[in-house]
Every structure is written in C-alpha cells, then in structure tokens.
Amino acid sequence: MEKKPHFVRRDFPPREVSSLSLALLLAAVLLLNALLYLYLNKFYISSGHAETDSSLCSFGYFRLGAVKNCSPWLSCEAINREVRRLKRVGEGAVKKVFLSEWKENKVVLSQLTNSELKEDFLHGLKMLKALQSKHVVRLLGYCEQQFTILTEYHPLGSLRGLNETLHIPKYKGMNTWHRRLMLAIDYVSIIHYLHSSPLGTLVMCDSNDLDKVLSQYLLTSDFHILVNDLDALPLVNRSAGRLVKCGHRELRGEFVAPEQRWPYGEEVPFEDDLMPPYDEKTDIWKIPDVSNFFLGHVEGSDIVRLHLFDIHAACKKKDPAERPSAQEVLDTYRRVLTLLIREAAMPGTREML
C-alpha cells in the first residue's frame, strides 16, 4: 500500500508574529519622530524665525524685498527726498502712521503726534534700533530732528485683525489649531526675547487690555508675529534693585496682573508715589489670555487648551515669584505642539504600544 506524502504544516509562533509587528511599529514611530523633527525644524530654524535671521543686516543697515544687498538706514535727507506719503492709516497717543512708498516699495512712516510725548517717541526709536532681530519690525531709517521713523510695511496689519484675516478665502487654510498655536509660540518667543534682550530684562508695558496688546504686534504675510511698538519698554534690574511701573495712573481689571493693581483698597485714594513697583512677571500673567485669543474656536483648539492648562494655571499664580519664566512657557508650548502633531500623524499609536 502506497503511503501518501505527509506534509507538515509549520506556523509561526504567535510570539514571533507579535515581536515582528512590534519591531515594525517601533520603526514606524522612529521614522515619524525623524520626520517630525525635520518638520518642526523647518518652522523653528529655516522659516525666517531662526535664532539668526539671514535676512538681517549688520547694525545700521537693512535689506528690503528681493534686494540682496544691505542699505544703510535712511537719513533725514533721504527720507525727505525719497519717501512719498500715500495715506494715513493710523494714529495713537504718541504717533500717527502713514502708508508710504520708497523706491517702489510700500513702507510705513511714523511721526510724533504730541510734542509732550517726544521722550516716549525717542525711547521707542532707541529700542527699535537696539533690538533689531527676527522678533522686531525692520527699521529702514529715522530722523530724530523731525521725529519720524521709517519701518517695513506688513499688509495684514496688527493682530487685532487676525480673526477677520483668517475668514478671508485666501487665508482660510491657515485657520487651524496648528497654525494658531504657532502664532501663540511666536508671541511667547517675543516675550522671552524682551525678558532676555541685549539691553537686559524689558517689560511690555503697553498691555493693559487685550486690544492694546494686539495693537502692538504685526502679522506678517507668512503668518508670523513681529513686535511693532516699543514706546513703553522699561528695564528691570534686580541686582540694582530697579523695578518698574507701567505708567502713573491706576490700572484696573483682571487682565493686568494683581501686583499692577492698587493694593490699598477703595478707601485709600490712588497715589502714584505709594504704588509698589513690579517686575517682568506681569507679562507672564497675561500670556494665557493672549494665547486664548490666538487659539480661537477652531476644531482642536480645546484639546490644545487642555494640554496648556497646567502651565496657564502657573502663569496665573497670584505671587509673581511662583509664575514660570517666559522660557519655561515657551518650552511647554513647543512640547505640546510636538506631542499633538505626533498624535495627529499616528492616532492610536499609544494604544498599540
């Protein structure tokens, strides 16, 4: 009787299959992390918001538009001769602002409004010259004798118009939790820069309400933020015992930090001489409110708020010494961005592991 061939069926042990799947999953996670690093690197380093901006020139010079060479800041004579005013586009307590033209480039000419505030104007010019960086609007020229300043033009204007801009069809694709969180990161980066500036620790004093804060910053065409108004930027010097006060009037409301409010109650009339000074932690108190504006109410923004809850609670500590530094807030924002991008790219990864 002929024997039938005997085939032996061999199955991979379940454990080997699990190990192979796990190895492939870990390889995918490592690849994702590498791609994520390159993606974030694009924003933090090569997007024009690097630690050293390649578009910046040496002190006293500027580069505008597609021009490769740096030009010296325009003098009084050059501004009078070469800059043409087009129309007035704004006016504040210190200066009025004109959309202007220089060599076929749109520029902004700012001029002192009230002669009693010339010290504020000149202080703003001093800060603008000293703080030129990726965080600050580009200075093109100035004339101290005529109290005029020439800066780069950004057509999207101040951050007050952010939500309106994001509803324009051209920019609707930018209206995402990711892009809005990137704007919040830009904002905190500027606060960190001011707190660790080449001049020392500077406090953003023109920030008594949200609308005032937003008016101090510009939105660039590639959706980054620049600080534009540096008229009220006093210096904190702890080693010399030097603190600051933002103006000489009583500040009210929940937006300003507790230490900025009159501490002696309604029964004691406000006196500037009795008002205690404070430090840069007033800027930290305001970060959650400003970031809440940036995040808006798009899909995913509530998840971002949830991840930022602890750091924002720390920013709102009544004791300024217990609040985090701007660097700590910035590090947290960046970690949250990285985490959320990773989770969006590979949903369910945590459960699989």
mmCIF file of C-alpha atoms in Angstrom:
data_model
loop_
_atom_site.group_PDB
_atom_site.id
_atom_site.type_symbol
_atom_site.label_atom_id
_atom_site.label_comp_id
_atom_site.label_asym_id
_atom_site.label_seq_id
_atom_site.Cartn_x
_atom_site.Cartn_y
_atom_site.Cartn_z
ATOM 1 C CA MET A 1 0.000 0.000 0.000
ATOM 2 C CA GLU A 2 1.465 3.293 -1.115
ATOM 3 C CA LYS A 3 1.996 5.846 1.566
ATOM 4 C CA LYS A 4 0.653 9.295 0.993
ATOM 5 C CA PRO A 5 3.171 12.087 1.386
ATOM 6 C CA HIS A 6 2.988 13.619 4.785
ATOM 7 C CA PHE A 7 3.125 17.395 4.760
ATOM 8 C CA VAL A 8 3.972 19.099 7.970
ATOM 9 C CA ARG A 9 2.343 22.484 8.436
ATOM 10 C CA ARG A 10 4.526 24.909 10.318
ATOM 11 C CA ASP A 11 3.001 28.033 11.815
ATOM 12 C CA PHE A 12 4.975 30.926 13.212
ATOM 13 C CA PRO A 13 4.542 31.037 16.929
ATOM 14 C CA PRO A 14 2.197 33.865 17.938
ATOM 15 C CA ARG A 15 5.010 35.393 19.968
ATOM 16 C CA GLU A 16 7.223 35.749 16.878
ATOM 17 C CA VAL A 17 4.423 37.483 14.996
ATOM 18 C CA SER A 18 3.916 39.906 17.895
ATOM 19 C CA SER A 19 7.619 40.650 18.044
ATOM 20 C CA LEU A 20 7.774 41.344 14.316
ATOM 21 C CA SER A 21 4.746 43.622 14.474
ATOM 22 C CA LEU A 22 6.185 45.473 17.430
ATOM 23 C CA ALA A 23 9.504 45.918 15.675
ATOM 24 C CA LEU A 24 7.777 47.323 12.591
ATOM 25 C CA LEU A 25 5.674 49.639 14.747
ATOM 26 C CA LEU A 26 8.705 50.938 16.609
ATOM 27 C CA ALA A 27 10.491 51.508 13.307
ATOM 28 C CA ALA A 28 7.480 53.479 12.070
ATOM 29 C CA VAL A 29 7.444 55.554 15.260
ATOM 30 C CA LEU A 30 11.165 56.308 14.914
ATOM 31 C CA LEU A 31 10.643 57.327 11.296
ATOM 32 C CA LEU A 32 7.728 59.527 12.321
ATOM 33 C CA ASN A 33 9.844 61.189 15.009
ATOM 34 C CA ALA A 34 12.585 61.876 12.458
ATOM 35 C CA LEU A 35 10.077 63.403 10.038
ATOM 36 C CA LEU A 36 8.519 65.375 12.874
ATOM 37 C CA TYR A 37 11.917 66.739 13.854
ATOM 38 C CA LEU A 38 12.554 67.890 10.299
ATOM 39 C CA TYR A 39 9.069 69.393 10.105
ATOM 40 C CA LEU A 40 9.443 71.395 13.303
ATOM 41 C CA ASN A 41 12.984 72.302 12.342
ATOM 42 C CA LYS A 42 11.514 73.935 9.247
ATOM 43 C CA PHE A 43 9.464 76.264 11.478
ATOM 44 C CA TYR A 44 11.985 76.952 14.219
ATOM 45 C CA ILE A 45 15.095 77.307 12.089
ATOM 46 C CA SER A 46 14.560 77.813 8.375
ATOM 47 C CA SER A 47 11.263 79.698 8.219
ATOM 48 C CA GLY A 48 12.766 83.134 8.762
ATOM 49 C CA HIS A 49 12.287 82.821 12.516
ATOM 50 C CA ALA A 50 15.601 81.219 13.249
ATOM 51 C CA GLU A 51 17.810 82.345 16.092
ATOM 52 C CA THR A 52 19.863 84.199 13.474
ATOM 53 C CA ASP A 53 17.725 85.596 10.682
ATOM 54 C CA SER A 54 19.637 85.507 7.395
ATOM 55 C CA SER A 55 17.616 88.487 6.117
ATOM 56 C CA LEU A 56 19.060 90.742 8.835
ATOM 57 C CA CYS A 57 21.982 93.031 8.085
ATOM 58 C CA SER A 58 24.640 94.388 10.420
ATOM 59 C CA PHE A 59 23.731 97.246 12.760
ATOM 60 C CA GLY A 60 22.713 100.401 10.883
ATOM 61 C CA TYR A 61 21.739 98.578 7.684
ATOM 62 C CA PHE A 62 18.637 96.906 6.242
ATOM 63 C CA ARG A 63 17.583 94.683 3.368
ATOM 64 C CA LEU A 64 14.134 95.098 1.829
ATOM 65 C CA GLY A 65 12.182 92.850 -0.517
ATOM 66 C CA ALA A 66 14.130 90.804 -3.054
ATOM 67 C CA VAL A 67 17.183 93.092 -2.902
ATOM 68 C CA LYS A 68 20.287 91.100 -1.950
ATOM 69 C CA ASN A 69 22.484 93.959 -0.743
ATOM 70 C CA CYS A 70 22.123 95.775 2.569
ATOM 71 C CA SER A 71 21.482 99.523 2.539
ATOM 72 C CA PRO A 72 22.268 101.987 5.345
ATOM 73 C CA TRP A 73 19.354 103.286 7.383
ATOM 74 C CA LEU A 74 17.821 106.253 5.580
ATOM 75 C CA SER A 75 18.789 109.664 6.949
ATOM 76 C CA CYS A 76 16.610 112.759 7.348
ATOM 77 C CA GLU A 77 17.686 113.964 3.920
ATOM 78 C CA ALA A 78 16.979 110.610 2.245
ATOM 79 C CA ILE A 79 13.565 110.272 3.899
ATOM 80 C CA ASN A 80 12.546 113.788 2.838
ATOM 81 C CA ARG A 81 13.796 113.265 -0.698
ATOM 82 C CA GLU A 82 12.929 109.625 -1.459
ATOM 83 C CA VAL A 83 9.880 108.710 0.653
ATOM 84 C CA ARG A 84 6.417 109.624 -0.605
ATOM 85 C CA ARG A 85 3.429 109.574 1.738
ATOM 86 C CA LEU A 86 0.333 107.854 0.355
ATOM 87 C CA LYS A 87 -2.271 107.958 3.136
ATOM 88 C CA ARG A 88 -2.670 107.986 6.899
ATOM 89 C CA VAL A 89 -3.512 104.512 8.193
ATOM 90 C CA GLY A 90 -3.484 105.004 11.957
ATOM 91 C CA GLU A 91 -2.933 107.301 14.911
ATOM 92 C CA GLY A 92 -2.195 106.667 18.573
ATOM 93 C CA ALA A 93 -1.340 108.734 21.606
ATOM 94 C CA VAL A 94 2.322 109.031 20.607
ATOM 95 C CA LYS A 95 2.430 108.923 16.806
ATOM 96 C CA LYS A 96 0.452 108.934 13.579
ATOM 97 C CA VAL A 97 1.219 106.385 10.886
ATOM 98 C CA PHE A 98 1.335 106.845 7.106
ATOM 99 C CA LEU A 99 1.453 104.218 4.393
ATOM 100 C CA SER A 100 4.259 105.477 2.174
ATOM 101 C CA GLU A 101 6.438 104.490 -0.769
ATOM 102 C CA TRP A 102 10.204 104.228 -1.166
ATOM 103 C CA LYS A 103 11.736 103.076 -4.461
ATOM 104 C CA GLU A 104 8.523 101.237 -5.446
ATOM 105 C CA ASN A 105 8.343 99.526 -2.045
ATOM 106 C CA LYS A 106 5.482 100.093 0.385
ATOM 107 C CA VAL A 107 6.851 101.328 3.727
ATOM 108 C CA VAL A 108 5.475 102.838 6.939
ATOM 109 C CA LEU A 109 6.314 106.336 8.101
ATOM 110 C CA SER A 110 5.552 107.151 11.756
ATOM 111 C CA GLN A 111 5.566 110.716 13.036
ATOM 112 C CA LEU A 112 5.242 112.181 16.527
ATOM 113 C CA THR A 113 1.692 113.323 17.305
ATOM 114 C CA ASN A 114 2.081 115.123 20.622
ATOM 115 C CA SER A 115 5.256 117.091 21.421
ATOM 116 C CA GLU A 116 4.691 116.402 25.129
ATOM 117 C CA LEU A 117 5.341 112.716 24.401
ATOM 118 C CA LYS A 118 8.580 113.140 22.499
ATOM 119 C CA GLU A 119 10.521 111.266 25.197
ATOM 120 C CA ASP A 120 8.284 108.227 24.651
ATOM 121 C CA PHE A 121 8.792 108.530 20.903
ATOM 122 C CA LEU A 122 12.577 108.725 21.208
ATOM 123 C CA HIS A 123 12.598 105.842 23.677
ATOM 124 C CA GLY A 124 10.681 103.748 21.136
ATOM 125 C CA LEU A 125 13.228 104.661 18.458
ATOM 126 C CA LYS A 126 16.101 103.739 20.776
ATOM 127 C CA MET A 127 14.523 100.344 21.484
ATOM 128 C CA LEU A 128 13.791 99.770 17.800
ATOM 129 C CA LYS A 129 17.430 100.388 16.878
ATOM 130 C CA ALA A 130 18.879 98.290 19.688
ATOM 131 C CA LEU A 131 16.507 95.315 19.390
ATOM 132 C CA GLN A 132 16.576 94.666 15.637
ATOM 133 C CA SER A 133 16.063 90.908 15.288
ATOM 134 C CA LYS A 134 13.708 88.292 13.882
ATOM 135 C CA HIS A 135 11.179 89.354 16.553
ATOM 136 C CA VAL A 136 11.056 93.104 15.794
ATOM 137 C CA VAL A 137 9.716 95.048 12.817
ATOM 138 C CA ARG A 138 12.518 96.059 10.457
ATOM 139 C CA LEU A 139 13.842 99.592 10.811
ATOM 140 C CA LEU A 140 14.575 101.328 7.487
ATOM 141 C CA GLY A 141 15.519 104.816 8.666
ATOM 142 C CA TYR A 142 14.728 107.648 11.043
ATOM 143 C CA CYS A 143 15.056 111.387 11.598
ATOM 144 C CA GLU A 144 15.303 112.476 15.215
ATOM 145 C CA GLN A 145 15.101 116.181 14.352
ATOM 146 C CA GLN A 146 11.728 115.705 12.662
ATOM 147 C CA PHE A 147 10.591 112.866 14.952
ATOM 148 C CA THR A 148 9.980 110.401 12.117
ATOM 149 C CA ILE A 149 10.652 106.661 11.860
ATOM 150 C CA LEU A 150 10.557 104.525 8.708
ATOM 151 C CA THR A 151 9.791 100.791 9.002
ATOM 152 C CA GLU A 152 8.862 97.834 6.822
ATOM 153 C CA TYR A 153 5.228 97.530 5.697
ATOM 154 C CA HIS A 154 3.148 94.443 6.509
ATOM 155 C CA PRO A 155 -0.184 94.493 4.643
ATOM 156 C CA LEU A 156 -2.034 92.206 7.096
ATOM 157 C CA GLY A 157 -1.657 94.868 9.786
ATOM 158 C CA SER A 158 -1.890 94.400 13.533
ATOM 159 C CA LEU A 159 -3.069 91.288 15.361
ATOM 160 C CA ARG A 160 -6.383 92.993 16.123
ATOM 161 C CA GLY A 161 -7.498 91.925 12.652
ATOM 162 C CA LEU A 162 -6.366 88.298 12.951
ATOM 163 C CA ASN A 163 -9.818 86.677 13.009
ATOM 164 C CA GLU A 164 -11.047 88.813 10.128
ATOM 165 C CA THR A 165 -7.937 87.878 8.112
ATOM 166 C CA LEU A 166 -8.494 84.163 8.768
ATOM 167 C CA HIS A 167 -12.009 84.431 7.329
ATOM 168 C CA ILE A 168 -10.717 85.783 4.012
ATOM 169 C CA PRO A 169 -10.913 82.906 1.451
ATOM 170 C CA LYS A 170 -7.196 83.243 0.657
ATOM 171 C CA TYR A 171 -6.248 82.556 4.289
ATOM 172 C CA LYS A 172 -8.960 80.111 5.417
ATOM 173 C CA GLY A 173 -6.477 77.260 5.112
ATOM 174 C CA MET A 174 -4.451 78.910 7.883
ATOM 175 C CA ASN A 175 -7.372 78.799 10.316
ATOM 176 C CA THR A 176 -6.291 75.604 12.116
ATOM 177 C CA TRP A 177 -5.325 74.780 15.695
ATOM 178 C CA HIS A 178 -1.785 74.108 14.485
ATOM 179 C CA ARG A 179 -1.259 77.477 12.822
ATOM 180 C CA ARG A 180 -2.933 79.302 15.697
ATOM 181 C CA LEU A 181 -0.688 77.543 18.219
ATOM 182 C CA MET A 182 2.318 78.565 16.114
ATOM 183 C CA LEU A 183 1.200 82.190 16.483
ATOM 184 C CA ALA A 184 0.987 81.759 20.257
ATOM 185 C CA ILE A 185 4.515 80.320 20.190
ATOM 186 C CA ASP A 186 5.691 83.374 18.235
ATOM 187 C CA TYR A 187 4.104 85.659 20.825
ATOM 188 C CA VAL A 188 5.737 83.896 23.786
ATOM 189 C CA SER A 189 9.042 83.870 21.863
ATOM 190 C CA ILE A 190 8.862 87.667 21.658
ATOM 191 C CA ILE A 191 8.140 87.961 25.389
ATOM 192 C CA HIS A 192 11.112 85.681 26.070
ATOM 193 C CA TYR A 193 13.312 87.820 23.793
ATOM 194 C CA LEU A 194 12.309 91.007 25.619
ATOM 195 C CA HIS A 195 12.956 89.393 29.011
ATOM 196 C CA SER A 196 16.445 88.312 27.906
ATOM 197 C CA SER A 197 17.256 91.102 25.458
ATOM 198 C CA PRO A 198 20.723 92.558 24.776
ATOM 199 C CA LEU A 199 19.659 95.547 26.901
ATOM 200 C CA GLY A 200 18.506 93.452 29.858
ATOM 201 C CA THR A 201 15.061 92.447 31.128
ATOM 202 C CA LEU A 202 12.426 94.593 29.403
ATOM 203 C CA VAL A 203 8.730 94.729 30.360
ATOM 204 C CA MET A 204 5.982 95.185 27.746
ATOM 205 C CA CYS A 205 4.046 97.959 29.451
ATOM 206 C CA ASP A 206 1.607 98.850 26.656
ATOM 207 C CA SER A 207 -0.529 95.866 27.643
ATOM 208 C CA ASN A 208 -3.316 96.959 29.965
ATOM 209 C CA ASP A 209 -6.032 95.148 27.983
ATOM 210 C CA LEU A 210 -6.186 92.565 25.209
ATOM 211 C CA ASP A 211 -6.937 95.052 22.447
ATOM 212 C CA LYS A 212 -3.948 97.171 23.461
ATOM 213 C CA VAL A 213 -1.673 94.111 23.436
ATOM 214 C CA LEU A 214 -2.817 93.048 19.978
ATOM 215 C CA SER A 215 -2.239 96.540 18.594
ATOM 216 C CA GLN A 216 1.461 96.312 19.488
ATOM 217 C CA TYR A 217 2.133 93.394 17.141
ATOM 218 C CA LEU A 218 2.052 92.867 13.374
ATOM 219 C CA LEU A 219 1.013 89.783 11.405
ATOM 220 C CA THR A 220 3.390 89.045 8.535
ATOM 221 C CA SER A 221 2.306 87.659 5.161
ATOM 222 C CA ASP A 222 3.844 84.273 6.034
ATOM 223 C CA PHE A 223 1.845 84.237 9.299
ATOM 224 C CA HIS A 224 4.436 85.099 11.899
ATOM 225 C CA ILE A 225 4.348 87.839 14.523
ATOM 226 C CA LEU A 226 6.579 90.892 14.950
ATOM 227 C CA VAL A 227 6.511 93.394 17.781
ATOM 228 C CA ASN A 228 5.960 96.831 16.298
ATOM 229 C CA ASP A 229 5.510 99.332 19.133
ATOM 230 C CA LEU A 230 8.332 99.667 21.663
ATOM 231 C CA ASP A 231 7.487 103.061 23.160
ATOM 232 C CA ALA A 232 6.751 101.668 26.656
ATOM 233 C CA LEU A 233 9.503 99.185 27.432
ATOM 234 C CA PRO A 234 11.086 99.890 30.844
ATOM 235 C CA LEU A 235 14.058 97.947 32.189
ATOM 236 C CA VAL A 236 14.095 95.681 35.246
ATOM 237 C CA ASN A 237 17.441 95.392 37.039
ATOM 238 C CA ARG A 238 17.088 93.234 40.127
ATOM 239 C CA SER A 239 20.760 93.420 41.097
ATOM 240 C CA ALA A 240 20.421 97.199 41.274
ATOM 241 C CA GLY A 241 17.018 96.982 42.969
ATOM 242 C CA ARG A 242 15.332 98.539 39.953
ATOM 243 C CA LEU A 243 11.734 97.529 39.262
ATOM 244 C CA VAL A 244 9.132 99.184 37.035
ATOM 245 C CA LYS A 245 5.684 100.743 36.984
ATOM 246 C CA CYS A 246 3.633 100.835 33.781
ATOM 247 C CA GLY A 247 2.582 104.461 33.733
ATOM 248 C CA HIS A 248 1.466 106.778 36.521
ATOM 249 C CA ARG A 249 -2.267 106.038 36.559
ATOM 250 C CA GLU A 250 -4.245 103.404 38.407
ATOM 251 C CA LEU A 251 -4.665 100.159 36.473
ATOM 252 C CA ARG A 252 -7.839 98.117 36.879
ATOM 253 C CA GLY A 253 -9.320 94.880 35.598
ATOM 254 C CA GLU A 254 -8.486 91.175 35.623
ATOM 255 C CA PHE A 255 -6.281 91.422 32.529
ATOM 256 C CA VAL A 256 -3.491 93.274 34.329
ATOM 257 C CA ALA A 257 -1.513 91.337 36.929
ATOM 258 C CA PRO A 258 -2.543 91.579 40.621
ATOM 259 C CA GLU A 259 0.658 93.426 41.526
ATOM 260 C CA GLN A 260 -0.234 96.114 38.966
ATOM 261 C CA ARG A 261 -3.456 96.971 40.796
ATOM 262 C CA TRP A 262 -3.788 99.437 43.660
ATOM 263 C CA PRO A 263 -3.187 97.326 46.785
ATOM 264 C CA TYR A 264 -4.706 99.567 49.451
ATOM 265 C CA GLY A 265 -8.412 99.303 48.703
ATOM 266 C CA GLU A 266 -11.108 101.738 47.609
ATOM 267 C CA GLU A 267 -10.922 103.708 50.856
ATOM 268 C CA VAL A 268 -7.394 104.921 50.046
ATOM 269 C CA PRO A 269 -7.196 107.241 47.027
ATOM 270 C CA PHE A 270 -4.633 106.196 44.398
ATOM 271 C CA GLU A 271 -1.248 107.917 44.645
ATOM 272 C CA ASP A 272 1.489 107.025 42.191
ATOM 273 C CA ASP A 273 4.214 107.543 44.814
ATOM 274 C CA LEU A 274 2.598 104.894 47.047
ATOM 275 C CA MET A 275 2.138 102.347 44.275
ATOM 276 C CA PRO A 276 4.677 99.496 44.647
ATOM 277 C CA PRO A 277 6.787 98.672 41.564
ATOM 278 C CA TYR A 278 6.934 95.216 39.970
ATOM 279 C CA ASP A 279 8.912 93.107 37.514
ATOM 280 C CA GLU A 280 8.572 91.273 34.175
ATOM 281 C CA LYS A 281 6.278 88.589 35.617
ATOM 282 C CA THR A 282 3.373 90.915 34.775
ATOM 283 C CA ASP A 283 3.904 89.811 31.156
ATOM 284 C CA ILE A 284 3.640 86.157 32.204
ATOM 285 C CA TRP A 285 0.252 86.749 33.885
ATOM 286 C CA LYS A 286 -1.176 87.951 30.548
ATOM 287 C CA ILE A 287 0.058 85.064 28.382
ATOM 288 C CA PRO A 288 -2.977 82.758 28.922
ATOM 289 C CA ASP A 289 -5.447 85.480 27.905
ATOM 290 C CA VAL A 290 -3.484 86.410 24.783
ATOM 291 C CA SER A 291 -2.983 82.750 23.828
ATOM 292 C CA ASN A 292 -6.692 82.089 24.316
ATOM 293 C CA PHE A 293 -7.352 84.742 21.670
ATOM 294 C CA PHE A 294 -4.855 83.130 19.308
ATOM 295 C CA LEU A 295 -6.338 79.646 19.701
ATOM 296 C CA GLY A 296 -9.840 80.842 18.870
ATOM 297 C CA HIS A 297 -12.624 78.283 18.495
ATOM 298 C CA VAL A 298 -11.479 76.085 15.632
ATOM 299 C CA GLU A 299 -11.534 72.283 15.656
ATOM 300 C CA GLY A 300 -8.829 71.025 18.007
ATOM 301 C CA SER A 301 -8.292 74.275 19.894
ATOM 302 C CA ASP A 302 -9.959 72.932 23.049
ATOM 303 C CA ILE A 303 -7.546 69.971 23.039
ATOM 304 C CA VAL A 304 -4.655 72.446 22.878
ATOM 305 C CA ARG A 305 -6.116 74.404 25.802
ATOM 306 C CA LEU A 306 -6.377 71.182 27.796
ATOM 307 C CA HIS A 307 -2.690 70.437 27.254
ATOM 308 C CA LEU A 308 -1.774 74.008 28.227
ATOM 309 C CA PHE A 309 -3.986 74.055 31.328
ATOM 310 C CA ASP A 310 -1.228 73.450 33.893
ATOM 311 C CA ILE A 311 1.256 75.984 32.510
ATOM 312 C CA HIS A 312 -1.500 78.588 32.175
ATOM 313 C CA ALA A 313 -2.605 77.951 35.766
ATOM 314 C CA ALA A 314 1.006 78.545 36.821
ATOM 315 C CA CYS A 315 1.054 81.823 34.841
ATOM 316 C CA LYS A 316 -1.944 82.986 36.888
ATOM 317 C CA LYS A 317 -0.304 82.456 40.298
ATOM 318 C CA LYS A 318 -1.001 85.487 42.472
ATOM 319 C CA ASP A 319 2.596 85.558 43.725
ATOM 320 C CA PRO A 320 4.770 86.708 40.778
ATOM 321 C CA ALA A 321 7.728 84.676 42.070
ATOM 322 C CA GLU A 322 5.696 81.469 41.622
ATOM 323 C CA ARG A 323 4.966 82.113 37.957
ATOM 324 C CA PRO A 324 7.135 80.403 35.324
ATOM 325 C CA SER A 325 9.650 82.266 33.195
ATOM 326 C CA ALA A 326 8.901 83.029 29.565
ATOM 327 C CA GLN A 327 11.454 80.353 28.636
ATOM 328 C CA GLU A 328 9.529 77.733 30.632
ATOM 329 C CA VAL A 329 6.254 78.722 28.988
ATOM 330 C CA LEU A 330 7.878 78.627 25.554
ATOM 331 C CA ASP A 331 9.371 75.175 26.183
ATOM 332 C CA THR A 332 5.953 73.876 27.244
ATOM 333 C CA TYR A 333 4.216 75.322 24.177
ATOM 334 C CA ARG A 334 6.761 73.673 21.898
ATOM 335 C CA ARG A 335 6.427 70.313 23.661
ATOM 336 C CA VAL A 336 2.653 70.456 23.308
ATOM 337 C CA LEU A 337 2.951 71.271 19.593
ATOM 338 C CA THR A 338 5.305 68.330 19.077
ATOM 339 C CA LEU A 339 3.056 65.958 21.023
ATOM 340 C CA LEU A 340 -0.122 66.967 19.224
ATOM 341 C CA ILE A 341 1.450 66.762 15.766
ATOM 342 C CA ARG A 342 2.742 63.288 16.613
ATOM 343 C CA GLU A 343 -0.677 62.161 17.830
ATOM 344 C CA ALA A 344 -2.386 63.636 14.773
ATOM 345 C CA ALA A 345 0.071 61.869 12.461
ATOM 346 C CA MET A 346 -0.293 58.446 14.129
ATOM 347 C CA PRO A 347 -3.570 58.226 16.033
ATOM 348 C CA GLY A 348 -3.796 55.104 18.154
ATOM 349 C CA THR A 349 -0.040 54.612 18.442
ATOM 350 C CA ARG A 350 -0.147 54.843 22.214
ATOM 351 C CA GLU A 351 -2.805 52.120 22.410
ATOM 352 C CA MET A 352 -0.859 49.830 20.045
ATOM 353 C CA LEU A 353 2.229 50.108 22.195
#
